Amino acid sequence: MRPHDTVIYQIDPRLFRDANGHGWGTLDGITEKLDYLAWLGATVIWLLPFYRSGDRDGGYDVVDHCAIDPRLGDEASFDRLVRAAERRGLRVVTELVMQHTSDRHPWFQAAQRDRKSPYRDYYIWRDQPEADGSKPIFPPIESGVWRWDAIAGQYYRHRFYAHEPDLELATPQVREEARRIMRHWLDRGVAGFRVDAIPYMVERAARADPEDGGRWLLREMNAEARRARSDPVLIGEADIAAGEYGTYLDDGRRLTHVLDFHLNNHLFLVLARQDASELARTLAEYGEDAPAARRVAWLRNNDELDLEQLSPEERKEVMDAFAPEPWMQLYHRGIRRRLAPMLDGDPQRISMTHALLFSLGQIPVLRFGDEIGVGDELEFPERESGRTPMQWHAGTHAGFTDGPAPWRKPIAGGRYGYERLNVRAQRQQNDSLLSRIRRLLHARRHCEALSQAPRIVDVGNRAVFAALFEHNGSRLLALVNVSADAQRIALPGGSGDFQVELASDVDFPDPASARLSAYGYAWLSA
Ligand code: NOJ
């Protein structure tokens, strides 16, 4: 995956498009929309869980890792999706959730019932809760990481919800199950996986063998993936300090990519302050062993905007700017709003944040719906606020389903309602958010220099992010004004050197003007 021509598009299969009118999004529904995704400029589809699950954690509470939730499709529809994607040059990445299972998983149920079952060692049991300082991931919903199980007669450990017991990766059979599950999906043509909750998996592996702090587990998984494909993708979810990314990558011999929480958090700090100067420090914090091409970054995803990579003071700045009310916040650390409402639904401001995301050298992810500015439903619990159906057109149920009863209704009425805000309407407008983001993605494809590490340049204005990319003798200058005011800048090396590749403003025809409008952006080449 090369950063300048890779765009990962994250889809929740339950919410994208229902192809058979029964009210749930389906895999065939995604196949129906592949032309749209190719038109937009996506090159990789990241599918959120579509497995049989307990339905209590967006599908991450898996009950059978190799079985497709019958509401969403079957093996044939999965094959159709992968083949149709391939024909359009799109790759499919699926979820590998091996840190925990649902408590309804047959492994757990067998483990509960019989201390001598081979499945007992798949999970972590204790007679008394272990006091090792481990904190629950979802406070205050969960108050601890141990739960008494009356059937098993012991406590089991769960970092996430109590209905998601942790798998014991120190047990060799559990690691073999992980490899078996990987083979299952790789054989069906997936390009690789987004691997859930990596540090917690590694922590357990270290119990079996402390070498590399347990990161040998990733090497084992990587080798398995390489047996099936020469260029597999293993994108790890690891909400850790930037300086540690390299140890999880080992030049692609462990994970091939890491999800870049550090950048995600600092982008919001920059937006909150309307001051881009922070980015120089942010980018300096990665080691050389975590190059931009191995980092995957996003603005919003399927979860809360988890701000743990910021200091308490910085987090407060972001909260004050984007989630001032308690009901907009979650788990004492994050924001449960979607991108568009946080940015006042302003297409110029939202496209500017995308221009910034695309101007940092790493591989970007778009969450489905963010390209049109879908809103949120804050009355839904926890992270469900940001999980509403895709808005395709202004007709019944936003085109999410043609049937009578969507399992979840699309946002209706008002500024973010599907009647006004939808793909069809925005495709027809040249200055819609969708058209702007598409222009950025298509321009980016031709700017190979954007795959290189950016070098921040001083344009004499803290409100403007400016970075120079150099590649094969060509140069690209990315300029992004993160502030609500027009800004003057001093172009490096003289303005006559540059031509406009892409600009947000029609009045940016001449780089010599050296002025960016409010939330303006431009890519200039030389
Ligand atoms: C990360 C997923 O993105 C999140 O939605 C889920 O709750 C946790 N992993 C646990 O699987």
Tab-separated table of C-alpha atoms in Angstrom, residues 106-108 110-123 125 167-168 171-174 177:
chain	number	residue	atom	x	y	z
A	106	PRO	CA	-18.967	-22.095	22.118
A	107	TRP	CA	-15.333	-21.988	23.361
A	108	PHE	CA	-16.379	-19.959	26.383
A	110	ALA	CA	-17.434	-25.215	26.991
A	111	ALA	CA	-14.811	-23.596	29.222
A	112	GLN	CA	-17.427	-22.465	31.737
A	113	ARG	CA	-18.965	-25.857	32.124
A	114	ASP	CA	-15.881	-28.026	32.565
A	115	ARG	CA	-12.597	-27.242	34.294
A	116	LYS	CA	-10.989	-30.089	32.391
A	117	SER	CA	-12.195	-28.969	28.978
A	118	PRO	CA	-9.357	-28.030	26.614
A	119	TYR	CA	-11.246	-24.765	26.146
A	120	ARG	CA	-10.794	-23.820	29.800
A	121	ASP	CA	-7.262	-22.653	28.982
A	122	TYR	CA	-8.566	-20.482	26.164
A	123	TYR	CA	-9.600	-17.917	28.778
A	125	TRP	CA	-9.569	-17.758	35.194
A	167	LEU	CA	-8.670	-14.946	25.289
A	168	GLU	CA	-5.475	-16.366	26.759
A	171	THR	CA	-2.150	-20.862	25.278
A	172	PRO	CA	-0.702	-22.310	22.053
A	173	GLN	CA	-4.090	-23.636	20.894
A	174	VAL	CA	-5.542	-20.127	20.994
A	177	GLU	CA	-7.076	-20.818	16.319
